[in-house]
């Protein structure tokens, strides 16, 4: 399959939103992943990959329930974050006069993505035999500290905070979904889309599209936990600051956000 056709297929919102059975959803994603992998293999290498090889023998067994629990808990966390974003944009778009006409198209598209993510995560959890968590009740003022639906600048501030949180949270849960390759692939695909959202919203606030030295860019102190730890400049023993400077070195690598930290951030807006 031509790689451009694959990319075109993935850019189609219907890939995640078409009404199919849960089994079909997982099957479609699995098939897509296999085709994408083949399309990305350099000419000639595919022959080598097709040659049977002897699998490694592992002597240490880990109960399947361990992996399933880690997997489903990661998906439940992702669902909570997607609920938060989806509801936030839904209210924002439904608030007359809040979002300027020039920006509405952007948030309408982001909203479609978040809705698709919610649907996918709920379907996947159900397919795994787990009941998806219900959408929490949200207080986007965080106890009266924000007024996002009457002040567009504050709406953008929280949109950036939520998107930046989502990017780091998905990365932080990668290890917990590795037991299921289909889910891992979908999570990575969602992660990259969330990163595009974050970059877009950051630029709408006249910020750079990336994070430098744990500085969110003209963000209130209440959002500091979203960016804590982003000032790391050493990667796999290599000091990126030495070659490029601390700001560029830290910006070149996103840091993970633990599940507990992501939960704490989301909890500020849950009642």
PDB file of C-alpha atoms in Angstrom, residues 151-264:
ATOM      1  CA  UNK A 151     -12.613  35.420  29.027  1.00  0.00           C
ATOM      2  CA  UNK A 152     -11.151  34.055  25.794  1.00  0.00           C
ATOM      3  CA  UNK A 153      -7.565  34.551  26.938  1.00  0.00           C
ATOM      4  CA  UNK A 154      -8.268  32.288  29.916  1.00  0.00           C
ATOM      5  CA  UNK A 155      -9.994  29.801  27.640  1.00  0.00           C
ATOM      6  CA  UNK A 156      -6.761  29.575  25.645  1.00  0.00           C
ATOM      7  CA  UNK A 157      -4.670  29.243  28.816  1.00  0.00           C
ATOM      8  CA  UNK A 158      -6.602  26.199  29.992  1.00  0.00           C
ATOM      9  CA  UNK A 159      -6.777  24.740  26.485  1.00  0.00           C
ATOM     10  CA  UNK A 160      -2.974  24.856  26.363  1.00  0.00           C
ATOM     11  CA  UNK A 161      -2.654  23.377  29.850  1.00  0.00           C
ATOM     12  CA  UNK A 162      -5.035  20.512  29.037  1.00  0.00           C
ATOM     13  CA  UNK A 163      -3.350  19.700  25.729  1.00  0.00           C
ATOM     14  CA  UNK A 164       0.172  19.844  27.182  1.00  0.00           C
ATOM     15  CA  UNK A 165      -0.992  17.598  30.029  1.00  0.00           C
ATOM     16  CA  UNK A 166      -2.477  15.104  27.589  1.00  0.00           C
ATOM     17  CA  UNK A 167       0.703  14.863  25.522  1.00  0.00           C
ATOM     18  CA  UNK A 168       2.889  14.104  28.534  1.00  0.00           C
ATOM     19  CA  UNK A 169       0.319  11.779  30.113  1.00  0.00           C
ATOM     20  CA  UNK A 170      -0.003   9.589  27.016  1.00  0.00           C
ATOM     21  CA  UNK A 171       3.773   9.327  26.857  1.00  0.00           C
ATOM     22  CA  UNK A 172       3.893   8.405  30.537  1.00  0.00           C
ATOM     23  CA  UNK A 173       1.464   5.518  30.038  1.00  0.00           C
ATOM     24  CA  UNK A 174       3.226   3.972  27.030  1.00  0.00           C
ATOM     25  CA  UNK A 175       4.865   1.297  29.166  1.00  0.00           C
ATOM     26  CA  UNK A 176       1.505   0.272  30.612  1.00  0.00           C
ATOM     27  CA  UNK A 177      -0.106  -0.375  27.229  1.00  0.00           C
ATOM     28  CA  UNK A 178       2.809  -2.211  25.609  1.00  0.00           C
ATOM     29  CA  UNK A 179       1.215  -5.566  26.429  1.00  0.00           C
ATOM     30  CA  UNK A 180      -1.373  -4.918  23.700  1.00  0.00           C
ATOM     31  CA  UNK A 181       0.236  -3.899  20.416  1.00  0.00           C
ATOM     32  CA  UNK A 182      -3.038  -2.755  18.859  1.00  0.00           C
ATOM     33  CA  UNK A 183      -3.816  -0.451  21.772  1.00  0.00           C
ATOM     34  CA  UNK A 184      -0.205   0.749  21.903  1.00  0.00           C
ATOM     35  CA  UNK A 185      -0.327   1.756  18.253  1.00  0.00           C
ATOM     36  CA  UNK A 186      -3.618   3.610  18.685  1.00  0.00           C
ATOM     37  CA  UNK A 187      -2.340   5.352  21.832  1.00  0.00           C
ATOM     38  CA  UNK A 188       0.750   6.545  19.972  1.00  0.00           C
ATOM     39  CA  UNK A 189      -1.435   7.813  17.146  1.00  0.00           C
ATOM     40  CA  UNK A 190      -3.631   9.732  19.584  1.00  0.00           C
ATOM     41  CA  UNK A 191      -0.515  11.043  21.349  1.00  0.00           C
ATOM     42  CA  UNK A 192       0.822  12.594  18.146  1.00  0.00           C
ATOM     43  CA  UNK A 193      -2.535  14.240  17.424  1.00  0.00           C
ATOM     44  CA  UNK A 194      -2.644  15.681  20.950  1.00  0.00           C
ATOM     45  CA  UNK A 195       0.858  17.067  20.366  1.00  0.00           C
ATOM     46  CA  UNK A 196      -0.391  18.837  17.243  1.00  0.00           C
ATOM     47  CA  UNK A 197      -3.276  20.283  19.250  1.00  0.00           C
ATOM     48  CA  UNK A 198      -0.870  21.529  21.901  1.00  0.00           C
ATOM     49  CA  UNK A 199       1.441  23.142  19.369  1.00  0.00           C
ATOM     50  CA  UNK A 200      -1.466  24.845  17.600  1.00  0.00           C
ATOM     51  CA  UNK A 201      -2.966  26.265  20.790  1.00  0.00           C
ATOM     52  CA  UNK A 202       0.442  27.414  22.018  1.00  0.00           C
ATOM     53  CA  UNK A 203       0.959  29.357  18.791  1.00  0.00           C
ATOM     54  CA  UNK A 204      -2.509  30.875  19.093  1.00  0.00           C
ATOM     55  CA  UNK A 205      -1.230  32.327  22.377  1.00  0.00           C
ATOM     56  CA  UNK A 206       1.856  33.701  20.576  1.00  0.00           C
ATOM     57  CA  UNK A 207       4.076  31.041  22.168  1.00  0.00           C
ATOM     58  CA  UNK A 208       6.548  28.717  20.533  1.00  0.00           C
ATOM     59  CA  UNK A 209       5.110  25.363  19.543  1.00  0.00           C
ATOM     60  CA  UNK A 210       7.354  23.547  22.023  1.00  0.00           C
ATOM     61  CA  UNK A 211       8.210  23.766  25.730  1.00  0.00           C
ATOM     62  CA  UNK A 212      11.508  25.212  26.928  1.00  0.00           C
ATOM     63  CA  UNK A 213      12.903  24.699  30.439  1.00  0.00           C
ATOM     64  CA  UNK A 214       9.589  23.885  32.116  1.00  0.00           C
ATOM     65  CA  UNK A 215       8.269  27.276  31.015  1.00  0.00           C
ATOM     66  CA  UNK A 216       4.751  27.010  29.652  1.00  0.00           C
ATOM     67  CA  UNK A 217       4.934  30.493  28.167  1.00  0.00           C
ATOM     68  CA  UNK A 218       3.023  33.242  29.968  1.00  0.00           C
ATOM     69  CA  UNK A 219       1.055  30.720  31.992  1.00  0.00           C
ATOM     70  CA  UNK A 220      -0.333  31.295  35.510  1.00  0.00           C
ATOM     71  CA  UNK A 221       1.449  29.689  38.458  1.00  0.00           C
ATOM     72  CA  UNK A 222      -1.487  27.316  38.948  1.00  0.00           C
ATOM     73  CA  UNK A 223      -0.404  25.485  35.785  1.00  0.00           C
ATOM     74  CA  UNK A 224       3.184  24.872  36.948  1.00  0.00           C
ATOM     75  CA  UNK A 225       2.555  21.145  37.634  1.00  0.00           C
ATOM     76  CA  UNK A 226       1.829  20.696  33.918  1.00  0.00           C
ATOM     77  CA  UNK A 227       5.393  21.733  33.074  1.00  0.00           C
ATOM     78  CA  UNK A 228       7.313  20.446  36.091  1.00  0.00           C
ATOM     79  CA  UNK A 229      10.258  18.316  34.995  1.00  0.00           C
ATOM     80  CA  UNK A 230      10.388  19.637  31.430  1.00  0.00           C
ATOM     81  CA  UNK A 231      13.751  21.302  32.121  1.00  0.00           C
ATOM     82  CA  UNK A 232      15.704  18.037  31.777  1.00  0.00           C
ATOM     83  CA  UNK A 233      18.699  18.403  29.457  1.00  0.00           C
ATOM     84  CA  UNK A 234      20.417  15.021  29.844  1.00  0.00           C
ATOM     85  CA  UNK A 235      19.101  12.223  27.645  1.00  0.00           C
ATOM     86  CA  UNK A 236      20.606   8.717  27.823  1.00  0.00           C
ATOM     87  CA  UNK A 237      23.758  10.195  29.316  1.00  0.00           C
ATOM     88  CA  UNK A 238      24.074  12.886  26.649  1.00  0.00           C
ATOM     89  CA  UNK A 239      23.967  16.500  27.800  1.00  0.00           C
ATOM     90  CA  UNK A 240      21.937  18.287  25.150  1.00  0.00           C
ATOM     91  CA  UNK A 241      22.609  21.655  26.789  1.00  0.00           C
ATOM     92  CA  UNK A 242      26.329  21.393  26.052  1.00  0.00           C
ATOM     93  CA  UNK A 243      25.794  21.269  22.318  1.00  0.00           C
ATOM     94  CA  UNK A 244      22.695  23.397  21.869  1.00  0.00           C
ATOM     95  CA  UNK A 245      22.100  25.391  25.045  1.00  0.00           C
ATOM     96  CA  UNK A 246      19.739  24.504  27.870  1.00  0.00           C
ATOM     97  CA  UNK A 247      16.596  25.958  26.275  1.00  0.00           C
ATOM     98  CA  UNK A 248      16.991  24.183  22.936  1.00  0.00           C
ATOM     99  CA  UNK A 249      18.290  21.025  24.597  1.00  0.00           C
ATOM    100  CA  UNK A 250      15.282  20.698  26.885  1.00  0.00           C
ATOM    101  CA  UNK A 251      12.825  21.586  24.116  1.00  0.00           C
ATOM    102  CA  UNK A 252      14.158  18.813  21.894  1.00  0.00           C
ATOM    103  CA  UNK A 253      12.786  16.130  24.240  1.00  0.00           C
ATOM    104  CA  UNK A 254       9.368  15.942  25.866  1.00  0.00           C
ATOM    105  CA  UNK A 255       9.307  14.456  29.350  1.00  0.00           C
ATOM    106  CA  UNK A 256       6.715  12.018  30.639  1.00  0.00           C
ATOM    107  CA  UNK A 257       4.024  12.822  33.169  1.00  0.00           C
ATOM    108  CA  UNK A 258       3.253  10.095  35.675  1.00  0.00           C
ATOM    109  CA  UNK A 259      -0.247   8.756  36.068  1.00  0.00           C
ATOM    110  CA  UNK A 260      -0.502  10.155  39.587  1.00  0.00           C
ATOM    111  CA  UNK A 261       0.624  13.619  38.469  1.00  0.00           C
ATOM    112  CA  UNK A 262      -1.787  13.598  35.526  1.00  0.00           C
ATOM    113  CA  UNK A 263      -4.589  12.545  37.861  1.00  0.00           C
ATOM    114  CA  UNK A 264      -3.727  15.337  40.294  1.00  0.00           C
TER     115      UNK A 264
END
